[in-house]
Amino acid sequence: MRIYRKSAGLRHARVTIAFTGAAGLGAVGTVALFTITGRIWIDTLTAFCTEALAEAAASATVACGVAADTDAFITVTNAIDIDLNEWWNSATPAAGAVTIAGTGTTGPSTLQKRKLVSTNIILTVAAQNITDGTIVFDVFYMPVTDNGLLT
């Protein structure tokens, strides 16, 4: 399910990924999150787990980024560490509330904020398949180019 709307100058896009272990849905490789047209400025990307992730074997990992920088938004994380009602914002997801800092370029709280992007946003699954679980991704962004769009 994808939802789009404008709010206070920012645009919003949402995608829900229900992992099954199939190609493009948790098999080792990539999972397409958002398609980028033109260039955009991402204010914030969030990931919230609504069903704990399960893996085919004890070493499945997942990261969120772009093809050239696979952990540009969220660093490599063991899939089974992402549990129900947790924000996935680093290698150690957290329940309740998390801080996404407004400055800087390193650390788990700054990777998800203030990025210029011109290529599709993906998840990279490595080592083993992710066979179950659900994560909801929300992106708040603004176009940089006339054709700048995130879908």
XYZ file of N, CA and C in Angstrom:
453
model
N 0.841 -1.169 0.000
C 0.000 0.000 0.000
C 0.889 1.236 0.000
N 0.609 2.173 -0.873
C 1.362 3.419 -0.944
C 0.399 4.582 -0.744
N 0.835 5.557 0.066
C 0.023 6.736 0.351
C 0.860 7.962 0.024
N 0.273 8.951 -0.653
C 0.984 10.169 -1.014
C 0.149 11.375 -0.596
N 0.808 12.390 -0.062
C 0.116 13.628 0.270
C 1.143 14.725 0.518
N 0.704 15.963 0.400
C 1.557 17.108 0.685
C 1.224 17.622 2.070
N 2.245 18.082 2.791
C 2.012 18.631 4.125
C 3.101 19.642 4.435
N 2.713 20.883 4.673
C 3.643 21.953 5.067
C 4.864 22.016 4.149
N 4.655 21.880 2.843
C 5.754 21.961 1.898
C 6.452 20.642 1.640
N 6.353 19.709 2.554
C 6.951 18.391 2.360
C 5.937 17.450 1.727
N 6.436 16.541 0.910
C 5.599 15.469 0.372
C 5.857 14.232 1.215
N 4.881 13.341 1.218
C 4.969 12.124 2.037
C 4.685 10.915 1.161
N 5.489 9.877 1.306
C 5.247 8.607 0.627
C 5.434 7.478 1.639
N 4.603 6.450 1.518
C 4.674 5.304 2.443
C 4.620 4.011 1.645
N 5.404 3.057 2.065
C 5.328 1.715 1.508
C 5.448 0.725 2.669
N 4.685 -0.350 2.579
C 4.740 -1.420 3.570
C 5.337 -2.647 2.900
N 6.387 -3.194 3.502
C 7.027 -4.388 2.973
C 6.694 -5.560 3.893
N 5.996 -6.558 3.334
C 5.693 -7.797 4.052
C 6.643 -8.868 3.507
N 7.631 -9.218 4.302
C 8.648 -10.174 3.879
C 8.067 -11.585 3.789
N 8.449 -12.295 2.716
C 8.010 -13.686 2.531
C 9.177 -14.627 2.240
N 10.328 -14.058 1.918
C 11.469 -14.867 1.502
C 11.546 -15.021 -0.002
N 10.530 -14.545 -0.718
C 10.522 -14.620 -2.178
C 11.430 -13.539 -2.768
N 11.764 -13.691 -4.032
C 12.588 -12.698 -4.722
C 11.916 -11.333 -4.645
N 12.667 -10.323 -4.235
C 12.145 -8.977 -4.094
C 11.336 -8.746 -2.824
N 11.153 -9.795 -2.031
C 10.403 -9.689 -0.765
C 11.119 -10.404 0.374
N 12.447 -10.360 0.343
C 13.207 -10.927 1.448
C 14.230 -11.969 1.060
N 14.223 -12.436 -0.195
C 15.286 -13.332 -0.637
C 16.596 -12.541 -0.666
N 17.701 -13.237 -0.515
C 18.999 -12.568 -0.582
C 19.060 -11.768 -1.880
N 19.389 -10.490 -1.754
C 19.411 -9.569 -2.889
C 18.787 -8.258 -2.484
N 18.013 -7.653 -3.381
C 17.429 -6.348 -3.069
C 15.906 -6.403 -3.022
N 15.369 -5.491 -2.239
C 13.932 -5.265 -2.145
C 13.721 -3.803 -2.532
N 12.918 -3.551 -3.560
C 12.650 -2.182 -3.995
C 11.729 -1.496 -2.996
N 12.151 -0.322 -2.505
C 11.294 0.456 -1.601
C 10.631 1.594 -2.351
N 11.424 2.533 -2.848
C 10.886 3.715 -3.508
C 11.631 3.958 -4.816
N 10.899 4.353 -5.845
C 11.471 4.736 -7.124
C 11.620 6.251 -7.136
N 12.788 6.714 -7.550
C 13.078 8.145 -7.618
C 13.067 8.582 -9.074
N 12.369 9.660 -9.341
C 12.415 10.324 -10.640
C 13.086 11.670 -10.417
N 14.018 12.031 -11.276
C 14.735 13.295 -11.087
C 15.579 13.239 -9.831
N 15.588 14.353 -9.086
C 16.360 14.423 -7.844
C 15.455 14.966 -6.742
N 15.645 14.431 -5.531
C 14.841 14.870 -4.400
C 15.727 15.117 -3.189
N 15.197 15.872 -2.253
C 15.836 16.099 -0.956
C 14.971 15.398 0.085
N 15.542 14.413 0.758
C 14.798 13.693 1.788
C 15.020 14.387 3.117
N 13.927 14.823 3.708
C 13.984 15.388 5.051
C 14.173 14.270 6.064
N 13.328 13.230 6.003
C 13.388 12.137 6.974
C 12.869 10.846 6.358
N 13.524 9.747 6.657
C 13.052 8.406 6.322
C 12.874 7.657 7.629
N 11.713 7.013 7.812
C 11.489 6.215 9.024
C 11.129 4.795 8.642
N 11.406 3.861 9.557
C 11.062 2.447 9.373
C 10.517 1.930 10.702
N 9.275 1.419 10.659
C 8.618 0.930 11.879
C 8.159 -0.505 11.651
N 8.522 -1.397 12.559
C 8.210 -2.819 12.438
C 6.822 -3.117 13.019
N 5.941 -3.673 12.187
C 4.597 -4.033 12.649
C 4.419 -5.538 12.800
N 5.428 -6.309 12.407
C 5.472 -7.758 12.630
C 6.944 -8.149 12.670
N 7.375 -8.793 13.757
C 8.792 -9.137 13.933
C 9.329 -9.904 12.731
N 10.579 -9.608 12.368
C 11.204 -10.280 11.243
C 11.687 -11.672 11.644
N 11.581 -12.601 10.697
C 12.074 -13.969 10.873
C 13.019 -14.256 9.722
N 13.949 -15.170 9.950
C 14.958 -15.439 8.924
C 15.099 -16.934 8.675
N 15.608 -17.269 7.485
C 15.791 -18.666 7.106
C 16.889 -19.320 7.930
N 17.886 -18.565 8.334
C 18.976 -19.054 9.177
C 19.444 -17.892 10.037
N 20.291 -18.190 10.983
C 20.638 -17.213 12.024
C 21.495 -16.035 11.583
N 21.740 -15.880 10.311
C 22.659 -14.811 9.916
C 22.087 -13.820 8.912
N 20.783 -13.789 8.697
C 20.204 -12.851 7.727
C 20.407 -11.409 8.192
N 20.842 -10.558 7.273
C 21.002 -9.136 7.586
C 20.227 -8.309 6.578
N 19.944 -7.070 6.971
C 19.236 -6.149 6.094
C 19.790 -4.748 6.319
N 19.856 -3.969 5.249
C 20.289 -2.570 5.311
C 19.388 -1.765 4.382
N 19.318 -0.460 4.603
C 18.485 0.418 3.774
C 19.358 1.509 3.164
N 19.287 1.634 1.847
C 20.092 2.647 1.177
C 19.770 2.735 -0.294
N 20.801 2.942 -1.097
C 20.713 2.996 -2.553
C 21.764 2.038 -3.102
N 21.704 1.725 -4.385
C 22.621 0.742 -4.953
C 24.088 1.079 -4.698
N 24.464 2.341 -4.806
C 25.859 2.749 -4.626
C 26.277 2.865 -3.160
N 25.324 2.860 -2.247
C 25.603 3.004 -0.812
C 24.472 2.289 -0.063
N 24.603 0.962 0.062
C 23.485 0.129 0.514
C 23.035 0.379 1.944
N 23.840 1.076 2.742
C 23.389 1.418 4.099
C 23.380 2.945 4.304
N 23.033 3.665 3.248
C 23.006 5.132 3.310
C 22.002 5.642 4.335
N 20.907 4.906 4.553
C 19.872 5.355 5.483
C 19.884 4.592 6.808
N 20.012 3.253 6.733
C 20.041 2.444 7.953
C 21.112 1.374 7.789
N 22.006 1.304 8.763
C 23.145 0.403 8.702
C 22.722 -1.076 8.725
N 23.640 -1.943 8.357
C 23.404 -3.386 8.329
C 22.962 -3.853 9.718
N 21.854 -4.611 9.729
C 21.246 -5.056 10.979
C 20.873 -6.524 10.864
N 21.079 -7.310 11.924
C 20.609 -8.689 11.931
C 19.088 -8.657 11.905
N 18.486 -9.363 10.964
C 17.036 -9.288 10.765
C 16.241 -9.643 12.020
N 16.694 -10.626 12.783
C 15.900 -11.023 13.957
C 15.980 -10.020 15.096
N 16.817 -9.011 14.960
C 16.873 -7.949 15.971
C 15.795 -6.884 15.752
N 15.067 -6.968 14.640
C 14.006 -6.000 14.344
C 12.688 -6.627 14.788
N 12.162 -6.138 15.895
C 10.998 -6.746 16.542
C 9.745 -5.882 16.433
N 8.618 -6.478 16.747
C 7.321 -5.815 16.749
C 7.361 -4.515 17.545
N 6.785 -3.471 16.971
C 6.664 -2.146 17.601
C 8.006 -1.475 17.879
N 8.997 -1.771 17.052
C 10.292 -1.102 17.170
C 10.540 -0.217 15.953
N 11.209 0.894 16.203
C 11.724 1.748 15.137
C 13.052 1.161 14.704
N 13.208 0.885 13.410
C 14.484 0.413 12.889
C 15.245 1.639 12.400
N 16.182 2.108 13.233
C 16.951 3.290 12.866
C 18.452 3.050 12.982
N 18.827 1.837 13.393
C 20.244 1.496 13.538
C 20.356 -0.011 13.688
N 21.564 -0.492 13.963
C 21.777 -1.922 14.189
C 21.118 -2.403 15.480
N 20.672 -1.462 16.298
C 19.951 -1.801 17.531
C 18.613 -1.060 17.543
N 17.586 -1.636 16.887
C 16.276 -0.994 16.842
C 15.753 -0.716 18.255
N 14.850 0.271 18.359
C 14.370 0.689 19.679
C 12.854 0.831 19.685
N 12.255 0.515 20.821
C 10.810 0.669 21.009
C 10.510 2.048 21.577
N 9.267 2.463 21.424
C 8.831 3.720 22.038
C 9.150 4.925 21.194
N 10.223 5.593 21.504
C 10.600 6.814 20.794
C 12.079 6.784 20.459
N 12.418 7.330 19.305
C 13.813 7.461 18.895
C 14.040 8.890 18.421
N 15.280 9.313 18.471
C 15.634 10.649 18.016
C 16.285 10.556 16.652
N 15.817 11.369 15.740
C 16.492 11.529 14.454
C 17.063 12.928 14.490
N 18.364 13.024 14.720
C 19.025 14.316 14.911
C 18.981 15.139 13.636
N 19.054 16.441 13.803
C 18.953 17.343 12.667
C 20.264 17.730 12.047
N 21.386 17.368 12.633
C 22.667 17.762 12.073
C 23.608 16.577 12.049
N 24.700 16.731 11.354
C 25.710 15.680 11.302
C 25.452 14.707 10.167
N 26.415 13.819 9.945
C 26.292 12.857 8.860
C 26.601 11.439 9.296
N 26.898 11.214 10.547
C 27.206 9.866 10.988
C 26.364 9.515 12.208
N 26.354 8.249 12.550
C 25.586 7.802 13.708
C 24.179 7.420 13.317
N 23.563 6.522 14.086
C 22.262 5.995 13.707
C 21.164 7.037 13.642
N 21.268 8.102 14.402
C 20.176 9.066 14.422
C 20.271 10.109 13.320
N 21.360 10.159 12.574
C 21.493 11.165 11.525
C 21.433 10.578 10.121
N 21.595 9.275 9.969
C 21.603 8.675 8.644
C 20.263 8.824 7.928
N 19.182 8.906 8.660
C 17.852 8.925 8.068
C 17.348 10.329 7.770
N 18.193 11.316 7.852
C 17.736 12.695 7.737
C 18.623 13.483 6.778
N 17.980 14.383 6.027
C 18.650 15.381 5.198
C 19.637 14.792 4.189
N 19.071 14.124 3.180
C 19.900 13.538 2.131
C 19.384 13.939 0.765
N 20.303 14.216 -0.140
C 19.973 14.415 -1.547
C 20.050 13.060 -2.225
N 19.013 12.711 -3.001
C 18.938 11.370 -3.581
C 18.525 11.474 -5.050
N 19.178 10.660 -5.888
C 18.841 10.634 -7.309
C 18.684 9.213 -7.842
N 18.759 8.218 -6.961
C 18.560 6.825 -7.371
C 17.574 6.153 -6.416
N 17.030 5.042 -6.850
C 16.000 4.335 -6.093
C 16.478 3.918 -4.706
N 15.556 3.912 -3.751
C 15.849 3.479 -2.383
C 15.514 1.995 -2.284
N 16.455 1.227 -1.727
C 16.311 -0.228 -1.671
C 16.664 -0.759 -0.291
N 16.246 -1.990 -0.038
C 16.767 -2.779 1.073
C 17.728 -3.788 0.474
N 18.797 -4.085 1.182
C 19.716 -5.137 0.754
C 19.695 -6.229 1.804
N 19.269 -7.421 1.384
C 19.206 -8.601 2.253
C 20.428 -9.446 1.935
N 21.162 -9.853 2.980
C 22.381 -10.628 2.763
C 22.406 -11.864 3.653
N 23.237 -12.813 3.271
C 23.548 -14.046 3.987
C 22.420 -15.083 3.937
N 21.225 -14.732 4.358
C 20.076 -15.653 4.353
C 18.813 -14.865 4.026
N 17.763 -15.565 3.646
C 16.478 -14.924 3.351
C 15.788 -14.452 4.624
N 15.032 -13.352 4.501
C 14.113 -12.915 5.558
C 12.758 -13.480 5.151
N 12.216 -14.384 5.964
C 11.054 -15.173 5.559
C 9.710 -14.662 6.076
N 9.728 -13.728 7.004
C 8.469 -13.217 7.542
C 8.738 -11.877 8.221
N 7.669 -11.133 8.472
C 7.766 -9.856 9.153
C 7.328 -8.717 8.254
N 7.026 -7.570 8.866
C 6.531 -6.418 8.123
C 7.144 -5.132 8.667
N 7.594 -4.280 7.751
C 8.118 -2.961 8.117
C 7.407 -1.913 7.265
N 6.982 -0.817 7.908
C 6.353 0.310 7.229
C 7.400 1.414 7.107
N 7.624 1.881 5.875
C 8.590 2.936 5.593
C 7.848 4.209 5.212
N 8.206 5.315 5.845
C 7.658 6.627 5.512
C 8.811 7.545 5.141
N 8.610 8.321 4.068
C 9.612 9.293 3.641
C 8.924 10.647 3.487
N 9.532 11.661 4.069
C 9.094 13.042 3.911
C 10.164 13.731 3.070
N 9.768 14.303 1.926
C 10.751 14.804 0.971
C 10.227 16.016 0.210
N 11.154 16.660 -0.513
C 10.825 17.750 -1.421
C 11.568 17.530 -2.742
N 10.932 17.861 -3.869
C 11.633 17.756 -5.155
C 12.768 18.787 -5.237
N 13.854 18.399 -5.882
C 14.948 19.320 -6.177
C 14.833 19.768 -7.635
N 14.447 18.841 -8.504
C 14.254 19.137 -9.928
C 12.756 19.183 -10.222
N 12.397 19.748 -11.374
C 10.979 19.830 -11.754
C 10.315 18.463 -11.811
N 11.081 17.443 -12.160
C 10.517 16.096 -12.242
C 10.848 15.271 -10.993
N 11.299 15.910 -9.923
C 11.654 15.196 -8.699
C 10.433 14.587 -8.032
N 10.432 13.245 -7.936
C 9.305 12.527 -7.363
C 9.776 11.219 -6.755
N 9.167 10.847 -5.673
C 9.444 9.577 -5.004
C 8.135 8.794 -4.987
N 8.125 7.594 -5.577
C 6.915 6.750 -5.596
C 7.227 5.352 -5.122
